[in-house]
Every structure is written in structure tokens, then in C-alpha cells.
Amino acid sequence: MTHLINLTITKALQKLKSGEITATELTQAYLDRIEKFGADLNCYITVTPERALADAAASDARYAAGNPLPLDGIPIGMKDLFATRGIRTTAASKMLENFIPEYESTVSQKFIDSGAVLLGKTNLDEFAMGTTSKTSFFGAPINPWQIEKNLTPGGSSGGTTSAVASGLAIGGTGTDTGGSIRFPAAITGLVGMKPTYGLCSRWGCVAFASSLDTPGPIARTVDDAALLLSAMAGHDEKDSTSAAANFYVKDELPIIELKKLRIGLIKEFDSVEISNDMKRLFDARISDLKSAGAEIVTVSIPNILDALAAYYIIAPAEASSNLARYDGMRYGLRVEGSDLIDTYKKTRAAGFGEEVKRRMVVGTAVLSSESYEVYFMQAARVRRLIADAFDRAFEQCDLIVCPSSAGTALPLDSDLTPLEYYALDLFTVAQNLAGIPACSVPCGLAENKLPLGMQVVGQKFDDMRVLQLAKHIEKFAGLDNKPTKILGK
Ligand code: GLN
């Protein structure tokens, strides 16, 4: 039933509404495909077939009664960072290997309220710390593009990107603290949207760095991403940083006229080394936009190349505080020691993987009284400078575009140093520091036939126009990202 797998969310909803297909058929097609390829791709930590079929049956009943919900019958993968009531939620950590929440995250609840079908919980880097998903306690997911090459689907939301690109979910959720939606989406030929900070509630989402964590959608098309975001967004009184804002698209994004747009290129990124493919595809899309009437201008974000350093101080600092709760007392793993302190030590030593421990050490160090002024406060200042510079840049242009990564997906067994992995986030972290929306959209295929993406970046709460411009770029790029083609079956 490959035709069902290749449907976009937009198309699937049309067919569900017209009665041409049922939610149960669609869900079963996905479950069959998970059964066939799930183990090889390792993109799910937990598959929930019974729940999926029950959700689908309820959707079919609503279609039959003529009152379907906005995403009724749409089978999605949920990053295993969102707490799901009664369903194991691990954050890909041994620490939470057997954690079954008694509550539902706001984002996953909103999907329930929209009629979406839960296929399962997708793999990720442990506590969302990483760029490859290799730090998962459950082993790395695989990139379905050229599967024989064992490439990474990116991280930290790599389970979702692997699943959506291979047709093991029609769409899904990610979280983006420093690029974890956009980078994995870019190298798997998908659309990944990091909304404005505060547009989607963080409540019930396992915390990494609270001032940066941003839930968002991952999908095969920009319209699909907009539909998923419509379900996820909205004010939530349970999250004190939730914005009094919403996002809503009915069937598809309204077309924005390119002739009226002024698009900015970030001058400082010119000096960054990127692959020839990335340069060629990025330039090609810029000239497409230009030929279609958009005005291209250059803007300056003077401190943007310091964003990485600031991010890798602020994110570990917040993480060390957020992860202090995993001490064997309330959640997850507990390894008994000789006394209380020894129990803490043994539990944390056994429960956290190497990368998480590295961040705990860095985080506590930069927050220590000797380092606070020199590291943490400096990073906070750089963050403010970057946010202010974006504000000024948006006085000269409507939207900004930049690459999503320097190159295509890396082999899973590439052993870069931690700092080299951190450097992969160069094009994505500044947007998190500034809290502004950014969408990675495919810009074409590199010579090695692997996909690359570019970002559209906007002002706070300009999420709609970010997606509208991304939709033009998607069309210019014309990438064929049908799952059955990508996986070759
Ligand atoms: N790669 C970045 C990190 O490891 C971003 C992770 C994320 O966005 N969750 O911190």
C-alpha cells in the first residue's frame, strides 16, 4: 500500500474527508511499515500499535458522524521527550528507561485533542543533547537516505526525522534547543520548524535548557509543518514562558507575494566554510527568489560567530540545573549507596551517558562563583547583543535566509571530537539565543545525492511568513522526498 505512505498530511486529510481512505487503513499501513523497517532504522524507542489503532477507530467514528477534528486520523511520531500518560517516556536515557508518566505533556495533549494518531515515541540524543542521535541509550537511529551507508539522521530529533523521511510516520514532533529540529530535518530532506520561543508549550516536555527549548513540527512539506504547528501552538497557563499567541492555518498556507519581500543575507556567515554543494544550492535558491521579484539585501549580526560559544555555556548551565532532579529520589533509576550522597553519586554515574555527564560538568563549572562573571555573564551579554542585532536587521529586511548546515549527513561511525560536533550547530544556535522562528526547508540534492536544507528566519511571532517564504523555496528546490523513493522500497 505504498500510495498511502507517500501521501502528505494535506492529501491524507482530503482523502479521509472524502471517505476515499479510512484512518484505520492509513494507520495500519504505517504500522506495517514500522513492523518491516522499524528495527533496522531504530527510529522508535517505543511503538504503540494498540493505542494507534484505538485512536484511528475513534477518528473513523468522528468522520462517519461528520464532525472530524483538524488532524483526525493523521499518524504521527512523538519525540520521546514529551511525557505521554501511561506510555513510557525515556528521553533516550538509562535514567528514565522505565519511566511511565502519570501526566500528558501539553503538546501531546493538543495532538490528542486534534485527533492525531500516536504511532509511538521516537528516538533522540540522550536528553536531546547532541547532533547525531548517537548519544541515545537505545542506540542511534539511521538516516533512510542511502541506508546502506549508515549515515546519521541528525540530532537530537533524529528518530523523528528518520521515521518521517522513511515513511514510518507521516509527520512528527521535535524539540529545538540549538538546532535539533532544523539540522536533522535538513540532512534528511524534510521541513523542520523551530517556532518562536513560547509559541508551543514546554509543559511536560523533559527539560534540557529551559530558556532555549522549543517544541516544533517535522514534516515532508511546508504545508504539513504548518498544519502540525497549528495543532501544537497556543497559550498554556501551565508554562510560565508560554506566549499569549497562536498559530493557525486551515488547509494550506496562503501564498505570500515574493515581489513584496525584502530578504536578508547575513554578512558574517560569508566567512564560514561550507561545502561547495551547500554554496551552489543556496546561491541557486537565492537567484530563484531574486528572479521571482524578491529584493535581496545584506544584513549584519556582528556577534553571530560567538553564538556557539555563548550557547555551549548557557545550555549546559541550564541543563546542569534542570537535570539535578535525577537523583534517584523521585524519577527513574535509583542505585542504592551507603548513604544519601553515595546514592546520588551512584545513581547519576549509572544513569547518565558520557555526553550528558560532560554537560553537567561544564554547566556546574560555569555557574560556580569563580566562573560566573567570566563565563555565564559574558555568554548572557553575547546573547543579548545577538538578539538586539537581529532586531536591527529586521528593520532592513522582512526575513533572513541562511544555510542549515555546512554539508550533508555524516556517517554514524565518524568520530569527531565533542567540540567538532558542537561546531555543526553554527548556523542554528543564534536563532535559539534570540528566541526567533526559523524553518529549515530542503534546497536540493548535493552531488552525492543527499539532501541539504536552508533556513528562513523571522522576527518573533512572524512564524507564518517564515513558513510562507519556505514554501516558495520548497517549490524552487523541487526535491522528491517520497518515503518509498528515499528508502528504495
Ligand atoms: N546540538 C545542540 C546540542 O547538542 C542542539 C541540541 C538541541 O537542539 N536539542 O546542544
XYZ file of C-alpha atoms and ligand atoms in Angstrom:
499
model
C 0.000 0.000 0.000
C 2.801 2.386 -0.802
C 0.446 5.040 -2.091
C -0.844 5.590 1.424
C 2.680 6.041 2.768
C 3.566 8.687 0.187
C 0.559 10.877 0.990
C 1.294 14.221 2.590
C -0.818 15.275 5.570
C -2.695 17.721 3.347
C -3.549 14.968 0.851
C -4.340 12.379 3.512
C -6.808 14.754 5.177
C -8.556 15.338 1.839
C -8.899 11.610 1.258
C -10.041 10.961 4.820
C -12.684 13.675 4.492
C -13.936 12.381 1.160
C -14.095 8.847 2.555
C -11.645 7.531 -0.038
C -9.467 6.128 2.759
C -10.061 5.452 6.443
C -7.900 6.385 9.402
C -7.599 2.702 10.238
C -6.243 1.872 6.768
C -3.771 4.713 6.921
C -2.632 3.807 10.439
C -2.350 0.118 9.573
C -0.185 0.960 6.557
C 2.192 2.854 8.844
C 2.181 0.123 11.500
C 3.001 -2.475 8.822
C 5.881 -0.385 7.619
C 7.164 0.104 11.173
C 6.982 -3.665 11.609
C 9.041 -4.111 8.451
C 11.682 -1.403 8.799
C 11.436 -0.140 12.391
C 14.157 -2.367 13.795
C 16.656 -1.563 11.034
C 16.098 2.170 11.233
C 15.855 2.175 15.050
C 13.773 5.343 14.842
C 11.261 4.384 17.537
C 12.094 3.696 21.162
C 8.527 2.594 21.843
C 5.877 1.685 19.270
C 2.246 1.933 20.427
C 0.207 -0.144 17.932
C -2.802 -0.715 20.186
C -3.087 2.916 21.069
C -2.660 3.829 17.373
C -5.475 1.546 16.231
C -7.769 2.756 19.015
C -7.026 6.378 18.068
C -7.709 5.545 14.408
C -11.021 3.848 15.210
C -12.123 6.917 17.162
C -11.145 9.108 14.203
C -13.137 6.945 11.795
C -16.166 7.240 14.060
C -15.862 11.032 14.014
C -15.558 11.059 10.212
C -18.618 8.823 9.983
C -20.536 11.165 12.265
C -19.486 14.131 10.118
C -17.576 16.003 12.836
C -13.877 15.305 12.372
C -11.135 17.163 14.278
C -8.437 19.169 12.430
C -5.854 16.338 12.253
C -8.236 13.428 12.579
C -6.592 10.132 11.645
C -3.100 11.536 10.977
C -0.477 9.046 12.298
C 2.461 10.787 13.925
C 5.662 10.010 15.788
C 6.238 11.809 19.088
C 9.791 12.624 20.160
C 10.393 10.617 23.321
C 10.989 13.786 25.274
C 7.267 14.607 25.528
C 5.636 12.949 28.519
C 2.771 10.692 27.474
C 0.404 9.411 30.143
C 0.716 5.667 30.654
C 3.311 5.383 27.881
C 6.996 5.026 28.671
C 8.894 8.310 28.241
C 12.657 7.872 28.313
C 14.422 10.974 26.919
C 16.640 8.216 25.442
C 18.340 7.891 28.823
C 19.011 4.918 31.035
C 17.945 7.254 33.824
C 14.346 7.180 32.548
C 14.441 3.756 30.881
C 11.343 2.599 32.746
C 9.631 5.919 33.468
C 5.888 5.883 32.834
C 4.429 9.371 33.362
C 1.098 9.938 35.023
C 0.578 13.115 33.054
C 0.413 14.175 29.414
C 2.581 16.986 28.006
C 0.625 19.934 26.638
C 1.924 19.358 23.102
C 0.978 15.668 23.032
C -2.386 16.515 24.618
C -3.005 19.031 21.843
C -2.358 16.310 19.279
C -4.869 14.083 21.068
C -7.362 16.963 21.003
C -6.722 17.388 17.257
C -7.497 13.755 16.520
C -3.943 12.719 15.566
C -2.971 9.064 15.896
C 0.039 8.199 18.077
C 2.299 5.625 16.396
C 4.966 5.727 19.073
C 7.799 7.560 20.747
C 10.769 8.406 18.561
C 14.461 8.078 19.300
C 16.739 11.036 20.096
C 20.019 12.032 21.653
C 20.003 11.457 25.409
C 18.078 14.372 26.953
C 18.246 15.985 23.478
C 21.952 16.711 23.851
C 23.633 16.077 20.534
C 23.599 16.499 16.779
C 23.574 12.881 15.614
C 21.177 10.981 17.929
C 24.175 8.726 18.670
C 24.095 9.576 22.373
C 20.803 7.679 22.739
C 20.902 4.914 25.346
C 18.872 2.888 22.838
C 21.421 3.157 20.023
C 21.393 5.551 17.089
C 18.608 5.783 14.503
C 19.652 5.546 10.853
C 19.203 8.027 8.024
C 16.991 6.329 5.387
C 18.764 8.123 2.519
C 21.330 5.639 1.159
C 20.609 3.344 4.065
C 23.491 1.039 3.140
C 25.893 3.845 4.030
C 24.832 4.019 7.695
C 24.510 7.768 7.921
C 23.164 9.735 10.852
C 19.690 11.281 10.528
C 20.990 14.163 12.632
C 20.044 15.069 16.138
C 18.719 15.447 18.540
C 15.333 14.797 16.893
C 16.864 12.115 14.638
C 14.301 9.430 15.442
C 11.525 11.654 14.152
C 13.444 12.663 11.014
C 14.381 9.040 10.287
C 10.740 7.975 10.740
C 9.179 10.775 8.698
C 11.680 10.539 5.827
C 11.327 6.753 5.597
C 7.541 6.704 5.866
C 7.370 5.284 9.375
C 5.303 8.340 10.374
C 3.527 10.929 8.258
C 4.939 13.718 10.415
C 6.135 14.226 13.933
C 7.418 16.366 16.726
C 10.850 17.572 17.663
C 12.351 19.997 20.116
C 14.939 22.573 19.168
C 17.276 23.971 21.817
C 20.141 24.780 19.472
C 19.117 23.237 16.148
C 17.681 19.835 16.990
C 14.687 20.223 14.681
C 16.323 22.098 11.817
C 19.625 20.257 11.462
C 18.180 16.713 11.362
C 15.376 17.884 9.054
C 17.897 19.450 6.672
C 20.016 16.311 6.249
C 17.005 14.034 5.762
C 15.241 16.149 3.111
C 12.482 17.313 5.453
C 10.947 20.525 6.688
C 11.734 21.340 10.322
C 10.240 24.360 12.020
C 11.562 25.897 15.221
C 8.763 28.275 16.150
C 9.117 31.469 18.162
C 10.131 30.629 21.743
C 6.948 30.395 23.793
C 4.591 29.645 20.901
C 4.441 25.936 21.809
C 4.215 24.985 25.455
C 7.156 23.262 27.110
C 4.961 21.835 29.853
C 5.511 18.109 30.238
C 8.457 18.126 27.874
C 11.609 16.819 29.563
C 13.671 19.959 30.170
C 17.142 20.487 28.696
C 17.800 24.265 28.666
C 14.557 25.964 29.577
C 15.247 29.405 28.103
C 16.046 27.811 24.723
C 13.889 24.649 24.453
C 11.323 24.987 21.670
C 8.923 22.236 20.574
C 8.074 22.209 16.869
C 6.973 20.083 13.913
C 8.908 17.938 11.433
C 7.167 17.088 8.157
C 7.674 16.315 4.478
C 6.206 19.575 3.206
C 5.931 23.123 4.471
C 2.125 22.937 4.413
C 2.270 19.786 6.542
C 4.562 21.529 9.024
C 2.077 24.415 9.195
C -0.795 22.018 9.912
C 1.162 20.282 12.689
C 2.202 23.621 14.158
C -1.439 24.743 14.156
C -2.200 21.796 16.422
C 0.811 22.348 18.712
C 0.759 26.123 19.225
C -1.192 28.194 21.686
C -1.053 29.712 25.140
C -0.692 27.381 28.093
C -1.048 28.645 31.623
C 0.973 25.680 32.891
C 4.122 27.075 31.209
C 5.121 30.469 32.620
C 7.052 31.313 29.431
C 4.160 30.415 27.136
C 3.226 33.350 24.921
C -0.237 34.827 24.518
C -0.084 33.944 20.844
C -1.397 31.393 18.440
C -0.721 29.989 15.007
C -3.401 28.718 12.713
C -3.596 27.560 9.135
C -6.729 25.913 7.849
C -5.861 23.696 4.880
C -2.707 25.189 3.471
C -0.564 28.281 3.824
C -1.762 31.351 1.961
C 0.703 32.348 -0.788
C 2.917 35.311 0.002
C 3.995 37.548 -2.865
C 7.758 37.485 -3.374
C 7.702 40.877 -5.084
C 6.822 42.491 -1.795
C 9.574 40.807 0.206
C 12.962 42.050 1.230
C 15.194 39.115 2.136
C 18.390 39.489 4.151
C 21.652 37.556 3.895
C 23.882 37.527 6.979
C 27.217 39.095 6.078
C 29.186 37.357 8.855
C 28.224 33.914 7.532
C 30.149 34.673 4.306
C 33.397 33.851 6.081
C 32.168 30.443 7.262
C 33.439 27.478 5.307
C 30.650 25.404 3.782
C 30.649 22.618 1.205
C 30.574 23.525 -2.485
C 27.190 21.801 -2.729
C 25.703 23.902 0.043
C 27.049 27.043 -1.569
C 25.797 26.109 -5.025
C 22.292 25.167 -3.838
C 21.971 28.157 -1.526
C 23.044 30.534 -4.304
C 20.657 28.851 -6.743
C 17.701 29.354 -4.414
C 18.686 32.982 -3.793
C 18.751 33.649 -7.524
C 15.339 31.929 -7.854
C 13.968 34.284 -5.219
C 15.564 37.245 -6.948
C 14.195 36.311 -10.367
C 10.753 35.996 -8.814
C 10.986 39.595 -7.670
C 12.249 39.441 -4.104
C 14.751 42.077 -3.088
C 17.970 40.667 -1.612
C 19.880 42.761 0.910
C 22.847 42.140 3.220
C 22.446 42.491 6.979
C 24.937 42.272 9.800
C 24.689 40.300 13.040
C 28.135 41.271 14.390
C 28.412 38.673 17.163
C 26.797 35.765 15.381
C 30.014 33.759 15.207
C 30.214 33.935 19.014
C 26.775 32.351 19.292
C 28.251 28.855 19.537
C 30.455 29.773 22.494
C 27.571 31.516 24.253
C 25.226 28.607 23.583
C 27.667 25.997 24.884
C 27.885 27.929 28.150
C 24.204 28.768 28.613
C 22.759 25.404 27.534
C 24.957 23.247 29.828
C 24.421 25.704 32.696
C 20.653 25.388 32.444
C 20.923 21.644 31.843
C 23.011 21.090 34.965
C 20.295 22.756 36.966
C 17.391 21.002 35.202
C 18.969 17.562 35.454
C 19.729 17.932 39.157
C 16.325 16.371 39.754
C 17.547 12.956 38.591
C 18.999 11.893 41.905
C 17.292 8.559 42.432
C 14.639 10.023 44.736
C 11.647 10.867 42.567
C 12.066 9.837 38.959
C 13.589 6.887 37.238
C 16.710 4.968 38.104
C 17.967 4.549 41.659
C 21.180 2.829 42.590
C 21.376 2.309 46.353
C 24.548 3.639 48.013
C 25.942 3.579 51.533
C 24.287 6.906 52.403
C 22.249 9.636 50.715
C 25.171 11.320 48.943
C 26.510 7.979 47.820
C 23.081 7.080 46.405
C 23.038 10.345 44.429
C 26.501 9.644 43.080
C 25.884 6.035 42.155
C 22.517 6.827 40.562
C 23.861 9.654 38.428
C 27.011 7.780 37.489
C 24.956 4.819 36.277
C 22.030 6.720 34.760
C 23.684 9.351 32.561
C 25.727 8.769 29.430
C 29.047 10.376 28.637
C 27.778 13.468 26.789
C 25.230 14.288 29.482
C 27.927 13.970 32.142
C 30.204 16.252 30.127
C 27.477 18.894 30.076
C 26.806 18.529 33.806
C 30.475 19.178 34.497
C 30.662 22.169 32.146
C 27.346 23.518 33.415
C 28.247 23.396 37.084
C 31.690 24.822 36.342
C 30.372 27.905 34.513
C 27.852 28.530 37.272
C 30.446 28.279 40.045
C 31.211 31.530 41.849
C 34.709 31.833 40.322
C 33.438 31.420 36.755
C 30.018 33.002 36.822
C 31.137 36.509 35.830
C 33.695 35.451 33.231
C 31.695 32.721 31.545
C 27.998 32.788 32.271
C 27.520 36.555 32.389
C 29.656 37.051 29.284
C 27.555 34.484 27.452
C 24.385 36.224 28.592
C 25.752 39.511 27.215
C 26.587 37.952 23.863
C 23.081 36.544 23.789
C 21.592 39.994 24.294
C 23.854 41.515 21.599
C 22.747 38.857 19.120
C 19.060 39.323 19.895
C 19.403 43.109 19.529
C 21.309 42.731 16.251
C 18.526 40.559 14.830
C 16.005 43.232 15.850
C 18.010 45.843 13.980
C 18.458 43.562 10.966
C 14.693 43.162 10.740
C 14.395 46.912 10.311
C 16.199 46.417 6.983
C 14.517 43.236 5.772
C 11.388 41.135 6.283
C 13.019 37.744 6.572
C 16.553 36.340 6.638
C 17.857 33.230 4.883
C 20.983 31.185 5.643
C 22.228 27.598 5.256
C 21.026 24.945 7.722
C 24.335 23.089 7.793
C 27.760 23.135 6.166
C 27.314 19.781 4.473
C 25.336 16.544 4.104
C 24.714 13.726 6.611
C 27.786 12.228 8.273
C 28.479 8.509 8.653
C 27.351 7.176 12.021
C 30.841 5.982 12.810
C 32.572 9.314 12.193
C 34.386 10.141 15.394
C 34.596 13.878 15.640
C 35.708 15.439 18.906
C 32.970 16.905 21.130
C 33.946 20.402 20.003
C 33.749 19.392 16.345
C 30.246 18.074 16.906
C 29.324 21.307 18.693
C 30.574 23.251 15.674
C 27.897 21.596 13.496
C 25.386 23.901 15.221
C 26.974 27.062 13.861
C 24.023 28.031 11.647
C 21.278 27.179 14.123
C 22.086 28.266 17.693
C 21.835 32.048 17.299
C 18.124 31.788 16.485
C 17.519 29.971 19.789
C 19.526 32.564 21.720
C 17.312 35.250 20.148
C 14.087 33.227 20.547
C 13.097 33.871 16.931
C 11.390 31.473 14.484
C 13.436 29.573 11.909
C 12.437 26.893 9.446
C 14.758 24.543 7.588
C 13.436 23.681 4.138
C 15.083 21.427 1.529
C 17.096 23.409 -1.019
C 18.168 20.499 -3.218
C 20.417 17.484 -3.612
C 24.190 17.546 -3.259
C 26.399 15.753 -5.764
C 26.437 12.691 -3.525
C 22.626 12.648 -3.929
C 22.000 13.537 -0.306
C 19.658 16.387 0.647
C 20.625 19.789 2.004
C 18.474 22.463 3.599
C 18.407 26.191 4.123
C 16.708 28.286 6.765
C 14.194 31.063 6.695
C 14.453 33.169 9.841
C 11.938 35.741 11.031
C 11.110 38.175 13.773
C 9.394 36.925 16.912
C 5.872 35.726 16.115
C 6.389 36.081 12.379
C 6.163 32.283 12.123
C 3.547 32.493 9.392
C 5.703 34.466 6.963
C 8.706 32.255 7.754
C 6.715 29.263 6.545
C 5.255 31.174 3.620
C 8.703 32.013 2.288
C 9.885 28.460 2.988
C 7.032 27.251 0.796
C 8.408 29.195 -2.174
C 11.891 27.778 -1.603
C 10.469 24.259 -1.334
C 8.873 24.726 -4.728
C 12.027 26.094 -6.348
C 14.079 23.202 -4.946
C 11.568 20.611 -6.140
C 13.104 17.829 -4.035
C 11.375 14.475 -4.465
C 11.195 13.267 -0.868
C 8.673 10.459 -1.185
C 9.468 7.876 1.525
C 9.230 4.880 -0.808
C 11.754 6.516 -3.087
C 14.111 7.534 -0.307
C 14.149 4.076 1.245
C 14.137 2.433 -2.196
C 11.094 0.375 -1.218
N 23.276 20.112 19.016
C 22.858 21.000 20.058
C 23.287 20.463 21.404
O 23.795 19.377 21.453
C 21.394 21.252 19.988
C 20.567 20.248 20.681
C 19.113 20.604 20.670
O 18.677 21.487 19.956
N 18.358 19.896 21.494
O 23.131 21.099 22.402
